[in-house]
Each structure stands twice: as structure tokens, then as C-alpha cells.
Amino acid sequence: GEDHRGHGKTAGSLDKTGWISPRNGWHLMVEDNLQLSKKLKSEYPALPYYIYSHSMGSFIARALIGEYPIKAEKVILSGNGDFKDTDITMVKIIGNITKIFKSGKAPAKLLDKLFFSALNDNFEPGRTGLEWLSRDEAKVDEYIADPYCGFIASAQFYLDFAEGMSYLHSKNCFEKPPKDIPLLFYSGELDPVGGETIKVTQVYNQYLQHGFKNTELIINKGGHHENLNEINRDEVYKKMVDWLEK
């Protein structure tokens, strides 16, 4: 696995979390995963190459298979969803205004409130404000206790992410990958990133409409966003492994 740029210890220090690059941040994150895939294939040539991706990583994985012929045998896209074109445009406007009056490295507090904090709206009133992550309170508490989690991302980060979402709405995202690549969308029933099944189902249907014949969707009943940190994670793991092995 890997930390994305601006995340975890890859960021370098806590004060650098949420910052990717002055430009082309999205493309750099996708390329990081390309290099990781080449490294893994080189070091383990006899093993099958699967991709497990979650949340922002699942958006990066979609871009990765859309841009590069990586020849993954199967891809799991956990915690995926979609954003409206109007939302993407709003992110670009607010992000650029923040850059003009502050800087690209400035914490994008308004965007964080509009998009990240709002993910818990359907779980209020809640104990922590992060109930959207998981039904397992211990896992939510672990997230809160981790200093590398819960940071406010930079204005440039949001601009980079918006650029990535624009790509995922383009024809190129669907035209380049082999249409027989097995894809599994795995989403919690109450995951706000997946629009409580609505958004993730829309994305799943887009792949079907573009001819991806080996695409499946599994909804984790009652589940929130962090599928592998849910109260029924043993069941989640089993379903994913069963799908990989079939």
C-alpha cells in the first residue's frame, strides 16, 4: 500500500498534510500509483496483480486504469462515488479565490466545511461528528486519535482533486481500459460518499454503459464509509476475497 502525497508519513510532517504540489498534483498521485504497480509487478512477477483502493484512492485507481495500460487482473473500488459538475466548478472557484487572497497552501476551511464536514449531516446529532466513517465507535476513536487524520486540506489540494473529478467525467476515463477488466464497487449502504448507494450505483452503471462487462456492485447493508473498519468487517473481507478468488 501507499500513502498518497500530502497524507500520512509521506507528507513529511504534520504541517505538510493536505498539500500535494504547486501544480499537477492529481496527475502526480496517479503516477505514484503507476510506479508502485510497476515495482510490485517487478518484485513479484509470479503473483497475480490485484488493486484494492478505498475512498480517494478509489478515484485515483479509476484514473490509473483509465490513463495507463497497467494490466491489473482485478480492481476493487471501495468507498467510491461521484460529484456533480456544479460541485466541481464550485470547488475550482472557491479554491482559486483562496489562492488569490491567501495561498495554495492555505487550509481550505470553507471547502472543508462544505464537503468534508457535511458528510456527517445525516448522522447528526452524533457523538463525534465523524459517525459517517463507521458504526464501530472504537475505529472512529482511532481515527480521531491519529494526528495524521482529520486535517484540513489545502486550497491547491481541492483544486487538484477537482481536476481529477473532471477527468473521471471525461470519455477518456472509459475508452482506454480493457472492457473485460473485472471491477468491484463495494460501498456501505449509508456511505455519504456513495450517496447512500445512489452515487456509487450511478458510477457503476456508467461503466456498464461503456461496455465493462465484468463489473459488479456490492452494498454493505447498514455500512458506513470505512468498509474494512466496519462492525461486520470479517464479512466484508470474506466477500472481497471470494470475489478475487472466483
Coordinates of N, CA and C in Angstrom, one line a residue:
G1 N 0.8 -1.2 0.0 CA 0.0 0.0 0.0 C 0.9 1.2 0.0
E2 N 0.2 2.4 -0.1 CA 1.0 3.7 -0.1 C 0.2 4.8 0.5
D3 N 0.9 5.7 1.1 CA 0.2 7.0 1.5 C 0.2 7.9 0.2
H4 N -0.9 8.5 0.0 CA -0.9 9.5 -1.1 C 0.0 10.7 -0.7
R5 N 0.4 11.4 -1.7 CA 1.2 12.6 -1.4 C 0.3 13.5 -0.5
G6 N 0.9 14.1 0.5 CA 0.2 15.0 1.4 C -0.6 14.3 2.5
H7 N -0.4 12.9 2.5 CA -1.1 12.1 3.5 C -0.1 11.3 4.3
G8 N -0.4 11.0 5.6 CA 0.5 10.1 6.4 C 1.9 10.6 6.4
K9 N 2.8 9.6 6.6 CA 4.2 10.0 6.8 C 4.8 10.4 5.4
T10 N 4.2 10.1 4.3 CA 4.6 10.6 3.0 C 4.6 12.1 3.0
A11 N 3.7 12.7 3.7 CA 3.7 14.2 3.8 C 5.0 14.8 4.3
G12 N 5.7 14.0 5.1 CA 6.9 14.5 5.7 C 6.8 15.0 7.1
S13 N 5.7 15.7 7.4 CA 5.5 16.2 8.8 C 4.0 16.6 8.8
L14 N 3.5 16.8 10.0 CA 2.1 17.1 10.2 C 1.7 18.4 9.6
D15 N 2.6 19.4 9.6 CA 2.3 20.7 9.0 C 2.2 20.7 7.5
K16 N 2.6 19.5 6.9 CA 2.6 19.4 5.4 C 1.4 18.6 4.9
T17 N 0.6 18.0 5.8 CA -0.5 17.2 5.4 C -1.5 18.1 4.6
G18 N -2.1 17.5 3.6 CA -3.1 18.2 2.8 C -2.5 19.0 1.7
W19 N -1.2 18.9 1.5 CA -0.5 19.7 0.5 C 0.2 18.7 -0.5
I20 N -0.1 18.7 -1.8 CA 0.5 17.8 -2.7 C 1.6 18.4 -3.5
S21 N 1.3 19.4 -4.2 CA 2.3 20.0 -5.1 C 1.7 21.4 -5.6
P22 N 2.6 22.3 -6.1 CA 2.1 23.6 -6.6 C 1.3 23.4 -7.8
R23 N 1.5 22.3 -8.6 CA 0.7 22.1 -9.8 C 0.7 20.6 -10.1
N24 N -0.3 20.2 -10.9 CA -0.4 18.8 -11.4 C -0.4 17.8 -10.3
G25 N -1.0 18.1 -9.2 CA -1.0 17.2 -8.0 C -1.7 16.0 -8.3
W26 N -2.9 16.0 -8.9 CA -3.7 14.8 -9.2 C -2.9 13.9 -10.1
H27 N -2.3 14.4 -11.1 CA -1.5 13.6 -12.1 C -0.3 12.9 -11.4
L28 N 0.3 13.7 -10.4 CA 1.4 13.1 -9.7 C 1.0 11.9 -8.8
M29 N -0.2 12.1 -8.2 CA -0.7 11.0 -7.3 C -1.0 9.7 -8.2
V30 N -1.6 9.9 -9.3 CA -1.8 8.8 -10.2 C -0.5 8.2 -10.7
E31 N 0.4 9.0 -11.0 CA 1.7 8.4 -11.4 C 2.5 7.7 -10.3
D32 N 2.3 8.2 -9.1 CA 2.9 7.5 -7.9 C 2.3 6.0 -7.9
N33 N 1.1 5.9 -8.2 CA 0.5 4.5 -8.1 C 0.9 3.7 -9.4
L34 N 1.2 4.4 -10.5 CA 1.7 3.7 -11.6 C 3.1 3.1 -11.3
Q35 N 3.9 3.9 -10.6 CA 5.3 3.4 -10.3 C 5.2 2.3 -9.2
L36 N 4.2 2.4 -8.3 CA 4.0 1.4 -7.3 C 3.6 0.1 -8.0
S37 N 2.7 0.1 -9.0 CA 2.3 -1.0 -9.7 C 3.5 -1.7 -10.5
K38 N 4.3 -0.9 -11.1 CA 5.5 -1.4 -11.8 C 6.4 -2.1 -10.8
K39 N 6.6 -1.5 -9.7 CA 7.5 -2.1 -8.6 C 7.0 -3.4 -8.2
L40 N 5.7 -3.5 -7.9 CA 5.1 -4.7 -7.4 C 5.2 -5.8 -8.4
K41 N 4.9 -5.5 -9.6 CA 5.0 -6.5 -10.7 C 6.4 -7.0 -10.9
S42 N 7.4 -6.1 -10.8 CA 8.8 -6.5 -10.9 C 9.3 -7.4 -9.8
E43 N 8.8 -7.0 -8.6 CA 9.3 -7.8 -7.4 C 8.6 -9.1 -7.2
Y44 N 7.3 -9.2 -7.7 CA 6.5 -10.4 -7.5 C 5.9 -10.8 -8.8
P45 N 6.8 -11.2 -9.8 CA 6.2 -11.5 -11.2 C 5.3 -12.7 -11.2
A46 N 5.5 -13.6 -10.3 CA 4.7 -14.9 -10.3 C 3.3 -14.7 -9.7
L47 N 3.1 -13.6 -9.0 CA 1.8 -13.4 -8.3 C 0.8 -12.6 -9.1
P48 N -0.5 -12.9 -9.0 CA -1.5 -12.1 -9.7 C -1.5 -10.7 -9.1
Y49 N -1.8 -9.7 -10.0 CA -1.8 -8.3 -9.6 C -3.2 -7.8 -9.4
Y50 N -3.6 -7.6 -8.2 CA -4.9 -7.0 -7.8 C -4.7 -5.6 -7.3
I51 N -5.7 -4.8 -7.5 CA -5.7 -3.4 -6.9 C -6.8 -3.4 -5.9
Y52 N -6.5 -3.0 -4.7 CA -7.6 -2.6 -3.7 C -7.4 -1.2 -3.4
S53 N -8.5 -0.4 -3.6 CA -8.4 1.0 -3.4 C -9.6 1.5 -2.6
H54 N -9.4 2.5 -1.8 CA -10.5 3.0 -1.0 C -10.6 4.5 -1.0
S55 N -11.8 5.0 -1.0 CA -12.1 6.4 -0.8 C -11.4 7.2 -1.9
M56 N -10.6 8.2 -1.6 CA -9.9 8.9 -2.6 C -9.0 8.0 -3.5
G57 N -8.5 7.0 -2.8 CA -7.7 6.0 -3.6 C -8.5 5.3 -4.6
S58 N -9.8 5.2 -4.4 CA -10.6 4.5 -5.5 C -10.8 5.4 -6.7
F59 N -10.8 6.7 -6.4 CA -10.9 7.7 -7.5 C -9.6 7.7 -8.3
I60 N -8.5 7.6 -7.6 CA -7.1 7.5 -8.2 C -7.0 6.2 -9.0
A61 N -7.5 5.1 -8.5 CA -7.5 3.9 -9.2 C -8.2 3.9 -10.5
R62 N -9.4 4.6 -10.5 CA -10.2 4.7 -11.7 C -9.4 5.5 -12.7
A63 N -8.7 6.5 -12.3 CA -7.9 7.3 -13.2 C -6.7 6.5 -13.7
L64 N -6.1 5.7 -12.8 CA -4.9 4.9 -13.1 C -5.2 3.9 -14.3
I65 N -6.3 3.2 -14.1 CA -6.7 2.2 -15.2 C -7.2 2.9 -16.4
G66 N -7.6 4.2 -16.3 CA -8.1 5.0 -17.4 C -7.0 5.5 -18.2
E67 N -5.9 5.9 -17.6 CA -4.7 6.5 -18.2 C -3.6 5.6 -18.7
Y68 N -3.5 4.5 -18.0 CA -2.3 3.6 -18.2 C -2.7 2.1 -18.4
P69 N -2.0 1.4 -19.3 CA -2.3 0.0 -19.5 C -1.6 -0.8 -18.5
I70 N -2.1 -0.8 -17.2 CA -1.3 -1.4 -16.1 C -1.6 -2.9 -16.1
K71 N -2.7 -3.4 -16.7 CA -3.0 -4.8 -16.8 C -3.2 -5.5 -15.4
A72 N -4.0 -4.8 -14.6 CA -4.4 -5.4 -13.3 C -5.4 -6.5 -13.6
E73 N -5.3 -7.6 -12.8 CA -6.2 -8.7 -13.1 C -7.6 -8.4 -12.5
K74 N -7.6 -7.7 -11.4 CA -8.9 -7.4 -10.8 C -8.7 -6.1 -10.0
V75 N -9.8 -5.3 -9.9 CA -9.7 -4.0 -9.2 C -10.9 -3.9 -8.3
I76 N -10.6 -3.6 -7.0 CA -11.7 -3.3 -6.0 C -11.7 -1.8 -5.8
L77 N -12.9 -1.2 -5.9 CA -13.1 0.2 -5.7 C -14.0 0.4 -4.5
S78 N -13.5 0.6 -3.4 CA -14.2 0.7 -2.1 C -14.5 2.2 -1.8
G79 N -15.7 2.5 -1.3 CA -16.0 3.8 -0.9 C -16.0 4.9 -2.0
N80 N -16.4 4.5 -3.2 CA -16.4 5.4 -4.3 C -17.7 6.1 -4.5
G81 N -17.8 7.0 -5.4 CA -19.0 7.8 -5.6 C -18.8 8.8 -6.7
D82 N -19.5 9.9 -6.7 CA -19.4 10.9 -7.7 C -19.7 12.3 -7.2
F83 N -19.3 13.3 -8.0 CA -19.6 14.7 -7.7 C -20.2 15.3 -8.9
K84 N -21.2 16.2 -8.6 CA -21.8 16.9 -9.7 C -20.9 17.9 -10.4
D85 N -21.1 18.1 -11.6 CA -20.3 19.1 -12.3 C -20.3 20.5 -11.7
T86 N -21.5 20.8 -11.1 CA -21.7 22.1 -10.4 C -20.8 22.2 -9.2
D87 N -20.7 21.0 -8.5 CA -19.9 21.0 -7.3 C -18.4 21.1 -7.6
I88 N -18.0 20.5 -8.7 CA -16.6 20.6 -9.2 C -16.3 22.0 -9.5
T89 N -17.2 22.7 -10.2 CA -17.0 24.1 -10.6 C -16.9 25.0 -9.4
M90 N -17.7 24.7 -8.4 CA -17.7 25.5 -7.1 C -16.4 25.3 -6.4
V91 N -15.8 24.1 -6.4 CA -14.5 23.8 -5.8 C -13.5 24.6 -6.4
K92 N -13.5 24.7 -7.8 CA -12.5 25.4 -8.5 C -12.6 26.9 -8.3
I93 N -13.8 27.4 -8.2 CA -13.9 28.9 -7.9 C -13.4 29.2 -6.5
I94 N -13.9 28.5 -5.5 CA -13.5 28.8 -4.1 C -12.1 28.5 -3.9
G95 N -11.5 27.5 -4.5 CA -10.1 27.2 -4.4 C -9.2 28.2 -4.9
N96 N -9.6 28.7 -6.1 CA -8.8 29.8 -6.8 C -8.9 31.1 -6.0
I97 N -10.1 31.4 -5.5 CA -10.2 32.6 -4.7 C -9.3 32.6 -3.4
T98 N -9.3 31.4 -2.8 CA -8.5 31.2 -1.6 C -7.0 31.4 -2.0
K99 N -6.6 30.9 -3.1 CA -5.2 31.0 -3.6 C -4.8 32.5 -3.8
I100 N -5.8 33.2 -4.4 CA -5.5 34.6 -4.7 C -5.3 35.5 -3.4
F101 N -6.2 35.3 -2.5 CA -6.2 36.1 -1.3 C -5.4 35.5 -0.1
K102 N -5.0 34.3 -0.2 CA -4.1 33.6 0.8 C -3.0 33.0 0.1
S103 N -3.1 31.7 -0.2 CA -2.1 30.9 -0.9 C -2.6 29.6 -1.2
G104 N -1.9 28.9 -2.1 CA -2.4 27.5 -2.5 C -2.2 26.6 -1.3
K105 N -1.3 26.9 -0.4 CA -1.0 26.0 0.8 C -2.0 26.3 1.9
A106 N -2.8 27.4 1.8 CA -3.7 27.8 2.9 C -4.7 26.7 3.1
P107 N -5.1 26.4 4.4 CA -6.1 25.4 4.6 C -7.5 26.0 4.1
A108 N -8.1 25.1 3.3 CA -9.4 25.5 2.6 C -10.5 25.2 3.6
K109 N -10.7 26.1 4.6 CA -11.7 25.8 5.6 C -13.1 25.8 5.1
L110 N -13.4 26.7 4.2 CA -14.8 26.7 3.7 C -15.1 25.5 2.9
L111 N -14.2 25.0 2.0 CA -14.4 23.8 1.3 C -14.4 22.6 2.2
D112 N -13.7 22.6 3.2 CA -13.7 21.5 4.2 C -15.1 21.4 4.8
K113 N -15.6 22.6 5.2 CA -17.0 22.6 5.8 C -18.0 22.2 4.8
L114 N -17.9 22.6 3.6 CA -18.9 22.3 2.6 C -19.0 20.9 2.2
F115 N -17.8 20.3 2.1 CA -17.7 18.9 1.5 C -17.3 17.8 2.6
F116 N -16.3 18.1 3.4 CA -15.9 17.1 4.3 C -16.8 17.0 5.6
S117 N -16.9 18.1 6.2 CA -17.8 18.2 7.5 C -19.2 17.8 7.2
A118 N -19.7 18.1 6.0 CA -21.0 17.9 5.6 C -21.3 16.4 5.4
L119 N -20.3 15.5 5.3 CA -20.5 14.1 5.2 C -21.2 13.5 6.4
N120 N -21.2 14.2 7.5 CA -21.8 13.7 8.7 C -23.2 14.2 8.9
D121 N -23.7 15.0 8.0 CA -25.0 15.6 8.2 C -26.2 14.6 8.5
N122 N -26.2 13.5 7.9 CA -27.3 12.5 8.1 C -27.1 11.7 9.3
F123 N -26.0 11.9 10.1 CA -25.7 11.2 11.3 C -25.8 12.0 12.6
E124 N -26.2 13.3 12.4 CA -26.4 14.2 13.5 C -27.7 14.1 14.2
P125 N -27.8 14.3 15.5 CA -26.6 14.6 16.4 C -25.8 13.3 16.6
G126 N -24.5 13.4 16.6 CA -23.6 12.3 16.8 C -22.7 12.5 17.9
R127 N -22.0 11.5 18.3 CA -21.1 11.5 19.4 C -19.8 12.3 19.1
T128 N -19.3 12.2 17.8 CA -18.0 12.8 17.5 C -18.1 13.7 16.2
G129 N -19.1 13.6 15.5 CA -19.1 14.4 14.2 C -18.5 13.6 13.1
L130 N -18.1 12.4 13.4 CA -17.4 11.5 12.4 C -18.1 10.1 12.3
E131 N -19.4 10.1 12.6 CA -20.1 8.8 12.6 C -20.2 8.3 11.2
W132 N -20.1 9.1 10.2 CA -20.2 8.7 8.8 C -19.1 7.7 8.4
L133 N -18.0 7.7 9.2 CA -16.9 6.8 8.9 C -17.2 5.3 9.1
S134 N -17.8 5.0 10.3 CA -18.0 3.6 10.7 C -19.0 3.5 11.8
R135 N -19.7 2.4 11.9 CA -20.5 2.1 13.0 C -19.7 1.6 14.2
D136 N -18.5 1.3 14.0 CA -17.6 0.8 15.1 C -17.0 2.1 15.8
E137 N -17.5 2.4 17.0 CA -17.0 3.6 17.7 C -15.5 3.5 18.0
A138 N -15.0 2.3 18.3 CA -13.6 2.2 18.6 C -12.7 2.6 17.4
K139 N -13.2 2.3 16.2 CA -12.4 2.7 15.0 C -12.5 4.2 14.7
V140 N -13.7 4.7 15.0 CA -13.8 6.2 14.9 C -12.9 6.9 15.9
D141 N -12.8 6.4 17.1 CA -11.9 6.9 18.1 C -10.4 6.8 17.7
E142 N -10.1 5.7 17.0 CA -8.7 5.6 16.5 C -8.4 6.7 15.5
Y143 N -9.4 6.9 14.6 CA -9.2 8.0 13.6 C -9.0 9.3 14.3
I144 N -9.8 9.6 15.3 CA -9.7 10.9 16.0 C -8.3 11.0 16.7
A145 N -7.8 9.9 17.2 CA -6.6 10.0 18.0 C -5.4 10.0 17.1
D146 N -5.5 9.7 15.8 CA -4.4 9.7 14.9 C -4.1 11.1 14.4
P147 N -3.0 11.7 14.7 CA -2.7 13.1 14.3 C -2.6 13.3 12.8
Y148 N -2.5 12.2 12.0 CA -2.4 12.3 10.6 C -3.8 12.2 9.9
C149 N -4.8 12.1 10.7 CA -6.2 12.0 10.2 C -6.9 13.3 10.5
G150 N -7.9 13.7 9.7 CA -8.8 14.8 10.1 C -8.2 16.1 9.8
F151 N -7.1 16.2 9.1 CA -6.5 17.6 8.7 C -7.4 18.3 7.7
I152 N -7.3 19.6 7.7 CA -8.0 20.4 6.7 C -7.0 20.6 5.5
A153 N -7.5 20.1 4.4 CA -6.6 20.1 3.2 C -6.5 21.5 2.6
S154 N -5.4 21.7 1.8 CA -5.1 23.0 1.3 C -6.0 23.3 0.1
A155 N -6.0 24.6 -0.2 CA -6.8 25.1 -1.4 C -6.3 24.4 -2.7
Q156 N -5.0 24.2 -2.8 CA -4.5 23.6 -4.0 C -4.8 22.1 -4.1
F157 N -4.9 21.4 -2.9 CA -5.4 20.1 -2.8 C -6.8 19.9 -3.4
Y158 N -7.7 20.8 -3.0 CA -9.0 20.7 -3.5 C -9.1 21.0 -5.0
L159 N -8.2 21.9 -5.5 CA -8.1 22.2 -7.0 C -7.6 20.9 -7.7
D160 N -6.6 20.3 -7.1 CA -6.1 19.0 -7.7 C -7.2 18.0 -7.8
F161 N -7.9 17.8 -6.7 CA -9.0 16.8 -6.6 C -10.1 17.1 -7.6
A162 N -10.4 18.4 -7.7 CA -11.5 18.8 -8.7 C -11.0 18.5 -10.1
E163 N -9.7 18.6 -10.4 CA -9.2 18.3 -11.7 C -9.3 16.8 -12.0
G164 N -9.1 16.0 -11.0 CA -9.2 14.6 -11.1 C -10.7 14.2 -11.4
M165 N -11.6 14.8 -10.7 CA -13.0 14.5 -10.9 C -13.4 14.9 -12.3
S166 N -12.9 16.0 -12.8 CA -13.2 16.4 -14.2 C -12.8 15.3 -15.2
Y167 N -11.6 14.7 -14.9 CA -11.1 13.6 -15.8 C -12.0 12.4 -15.7
L168 N -12.5 12.1 -14.5 CA -13.3 10.9 -14.3 C -14.7 11.1 -15.0
H169 N -15.0 12.3 -15.3 CA -16.3 12.6 -16.1 C -16.0 12.6 -17.6
S170 N -14.8 12.4 -18.0 CA -14.5 12.5 -19.4 C -14.6 11.2 -20.1
K171 N -14.7 11.2 -21.5 CA -14.7 10.0 -22.2 C -13.5 9.1 -22.1
N172 N -12.3 9.8 -22.0 CA -11.0 9.1 -21.9 C -11.0 8.1 -20.7
C173 N -11.7 8.5 -19.7 CA -11.7 7.6 -18.5 C -12.3 6.2 -18.8
F174 N -13.2 6.2 -19.7 CA -13.9 4.9 -20.1 C -13.4 4.3 -21.3
E175 N -12.7 5.0 -22.2 CA -12.3 4.5 -23.5 C -11.1 3.6 -23.5
K176 N -10.1 4.0 -22.6 CA -8.8 3.3 -22.7 C -8.7 2.0 -22.0
P177 N -9.4 1.8 -20.8 CA -9.2 0.5 -20.1 C -9.8 -0.7 -20.9
P178 N -9.2 -1.9 -20.8 CA -9.8 -3.1 -21.4 C -11.2 -3.3 -20.9
K179 N -12.1 -3.6 -21.7 CA -13.5 -3.7 -21.3 C -13.8 -5.0 -20.5
D180 N -12.8 -5.9 -20.5 CA -13.1 -7.1 -19.8 C -12.4 -7.1 -18.4
I181 N -11.8 -6.0 -18.0 CA -11.2 -5.9 -16.7 C -12.2 -6.1 -15.6
P182 N -12.1 -7.0 -14.6 CA -13.0 -7.2 -13.5 C -13.0 -6.0 -12.5
L183 N -14.1 -5.4 -12.3 CA -14.2 -4.3 -11.4 C -15.2 -4.6 -10.3
L184 N -14.9 -4.3 -9.1 CA -15.9 -4.5 -8.0 C -16.0 -3.1 -7.3
F185 N -17.2 -2.6 -7.3 CA -17.6 -1.4 -6.5 C -18.1 -2.0 -5.2
Y186 N -17.5 -1.5 -4.1 CA -18.0 -2.0 -2.7 C -18.3 -0.8 -1.9
S187 N -19.6 -0.7 -1.5 CA -20.0 0.6 -0.8 C -20.9 0.3 0.4
G188 N -20.7 1.1 1.4 CA -21.6 1.0 2.6 C -23.0 1.5 2.2
E189 N -24.0 0.9 2.7 CA -25.4 1.4 2.3 C -25.6 2.8 2.8
L190 N -25.0 3.2 3.8 CA -25.2 4.6 4.4 C -24.0 5.5 4.1
D191 N -23.1 5.1 3.3 CA -21.9 5.9 3.0 C -22.3 7.1 2.2
P192 N -22.0 8.3 2.8 CA -22.4 9.6 2.1 C -21.6 9.8 0.8
V193 N -20.3 9.3 0.8 CA -19.5 9.4 -0.4 C -20.2 8.7 -1.6
G194 N -20.8 7.6 -1.3 CA -21.5 6.9 -2.3 C -23.0 7.3 -2.5
G195 N -23.3 8.5 -1.8 CA -24.7 9.0 -1.9 C -25.7 8.0 -1.3
E196 N -25.3 7.3 -0.3 CA -26.2 6.2 0.3 C -26.7 5.3 -0.9
T197 N -25.8 4.8 -1.6 CA -25.9 3.9 -2.8 C -26.3 4.6 -4.1
I198 N -26.8 5.8 -4.1 CA -27.3 6.5 -5.3 C -26.1 6.8 -6.2
K199 N -25.1 7.5 -5.7 CA -24.0 8.0 -6.5 C -23.1 6.8 -7.0
V200 N -22.8 5.9 -6.1 CA -22.0 4.7 -6.5 C -22.7 3.9 -7.5
T201 N -24.0 3.8 -7.4 CA -24.8 3.0 -8.4 C -24.7 3.7 -9.8
Q202 N -24.8 5.0 -9.7 CA -24.6 5.8 -11.0 C -23.3 5.5 -11.7
V203 N -22.2 5.5 -10.9 CA -20.9 5.3 -11.5 C -20.8 3.8 -12.0
Y204 N -21.3 2.9 -11.2 CA -21.3 1.5 -11.6 C -22.1 1.4 -13.0
N205 N -23.2 2.0 -13.1 CA -24.0 1.9 -14.3 C -23.2 2.6 -15.5
Q206 N -22.5 3.7 -15.2 CA -21.7 4.3 -16.3 C -20.7 3.3 -16.9
Y207 N -20.0 2.5 -16.0 CA -19.1 1.5 -16.5 C -19.8 0.4 -17.3
L208 N -21.0 0.0 -16.9 CA -21.8 -1.0 -17.6 C -22.1 -0.4 -19.0
Q209 N -22.6 0.9 -19.0 CA -23.0 1.5 -20.3 C -21.8 1.7 -21.2
H210 N -20.6 1.8 -20.7 CA -19.4 1.9 -21.6 C -18.8 0.5 -21.9
G211 N -19.5 -0.5 -21.7 CA -19.1 -1.8 -22.1 C -18.3 -2.7 -21.2
F212 N -18.1 -2.2 -19.9 CA -17.3 -3.0 -19.0 C -18.2 -4.2 -18.5
K213 N -18.0 -5.3 -19.1 CA -18.9 -6.4 -18.8 C -18.7 -7.2 -17.6
N214 N -17.5 -7.0 -16.9 CA -17.2 -7.8 -15.7 C -17.2 -6.8 -14.5
T215 N -18.2 -6.0 -14.4 CA -18.3 -5.0 -13.3 C -19.4 -5.4 -12.4
E216 N -19.1 -5.4 -11.1 CA -20.1 -5.8 -10.1 C -20.2 -4.7 -9.0
L217 N -21.3 -4.7 -8.3 CA -21.5 -3.8 -7.2 C -22.0 -4.6 -6.0
I218 N -21.4 -4.4 -4.9 CA -21.8 -5.0 -3.6 C -22.1 -3.9 -2.6
I219 N -23.3 -3.9 -2.0 CA -23.7 -2.9 -1.0 C -23.6 -3.6 0.4
N220 N -22.9 -3.0 1.3 CA -22.8 -3.5 2.7 C -23.9 -2.9 3.5
K221 N -24.9 -3.8 3.8 CA -26.1 -3.4 4.4 C -25.8 -2.7 5.7
G222 N -26.3 -1.5 5.9 CA -26.2 -0.7 7.1 C -24.8 -0.1 7.3
G223 N -23.9 -0.4 6.3 CA -22.5 0.1 6.4 C -22.3 1.5 6.2
H224 N -21.3 2.1 6.8 CA -20.9 3.5 6.5 C -19.7 3.5 5.5
H225 N -18.8 4.4 5.7 CA -17.8 4.6 4.6 C -16.6 3.7 4.7
E226 N -16.1 3.4 5.9 CA -14.9 2.6 6.0 C -15.2 1.1 6.0
N227 N -15.3 0.5 4.9 CA -15.8 -0.9 4.8 C -14.9 -1.8 5.6
L228 N -13.6 -1.7 5.6 CA -12.7 -2.6 6.3 C -12.6 -2.3 7.8
N229 N -13.2 -1.2 8.2 CA -13.3 -0.9 9.6 C -14.7 -0.9 10.2
E230 N -15.6 -1.6 9.5 CA -16.9 -1.7 9.9 C -17.1 -2.8 11.0
I231 N -18.3 -2.8 11.6 CA -18.5 -3.8 12.7 C -18.6 -5.2 12.1
N232 N -18.9 -5.3 10.8 CA -19.0 -6.6 10.1 C -17.8 -6.8 9.2
R233 N -16.7 -6.3 9.6 CA -15.5 -6.3 8.6 C -15.1 -7.7 8.2
D234 N -15.3 -8.7 9.1 CA -15.0 -10.1 8.7 C -15.8 -10.5 7.5
E235 N -17.1 -10.1 7.5 CA -17.9 -10.4 6.4 C -17.5 -9.7 5.1
V236 N -17.1 -8.4 5.3 CA -16.6 -7.6 4.2 C -15.4 -8.2 3.6
Y237 N -14.4 -8.6 4.4 CA -13.2 -9.2 3.9 C -13.5 -10.5 3.1
K238 N -14.4 -11.3 3.7 CA -14.7 -12.5 3.0 C -15.3 -12.3 1.6
K239 N -16.2 -11.4 1.5 CA -16.8 -11.1 0.2 C -15.8 -10.6 -0.8
M240 N -14.9 -9.8 -0.3 CA -13.9 -9.3 -1.2 C -12.9 -10.4 -1.7
V241 N -12.5 -11.2 -0.7 CA -11.6 -12.3 -1.1 C -12.3 -13.3 -2.0
D242 N -13.6 -13.6 -1.7 CA -14.3 -14.5 -2.5 C -14.4 -14.0 -4.0
W243 N -14.6 -12.7 -4.1 CA -14.7 -12.1 -5.4 C -13.3 -12.2 -6.1
L244 N -12.2 -12.0 -5.4 CA -10.9 -12.1 -6.0 C -10.6 -13.5 -6.5
E245 N -11.1 -14.5 -5.7 CA -10.7 -15.9 -6.0 C -11.6 -16.5 -7.0
K246 N -12.8 -16.0 -7.3 CA -13.7 -16.7 -8.2 C -13.2 -16.5 -9.7

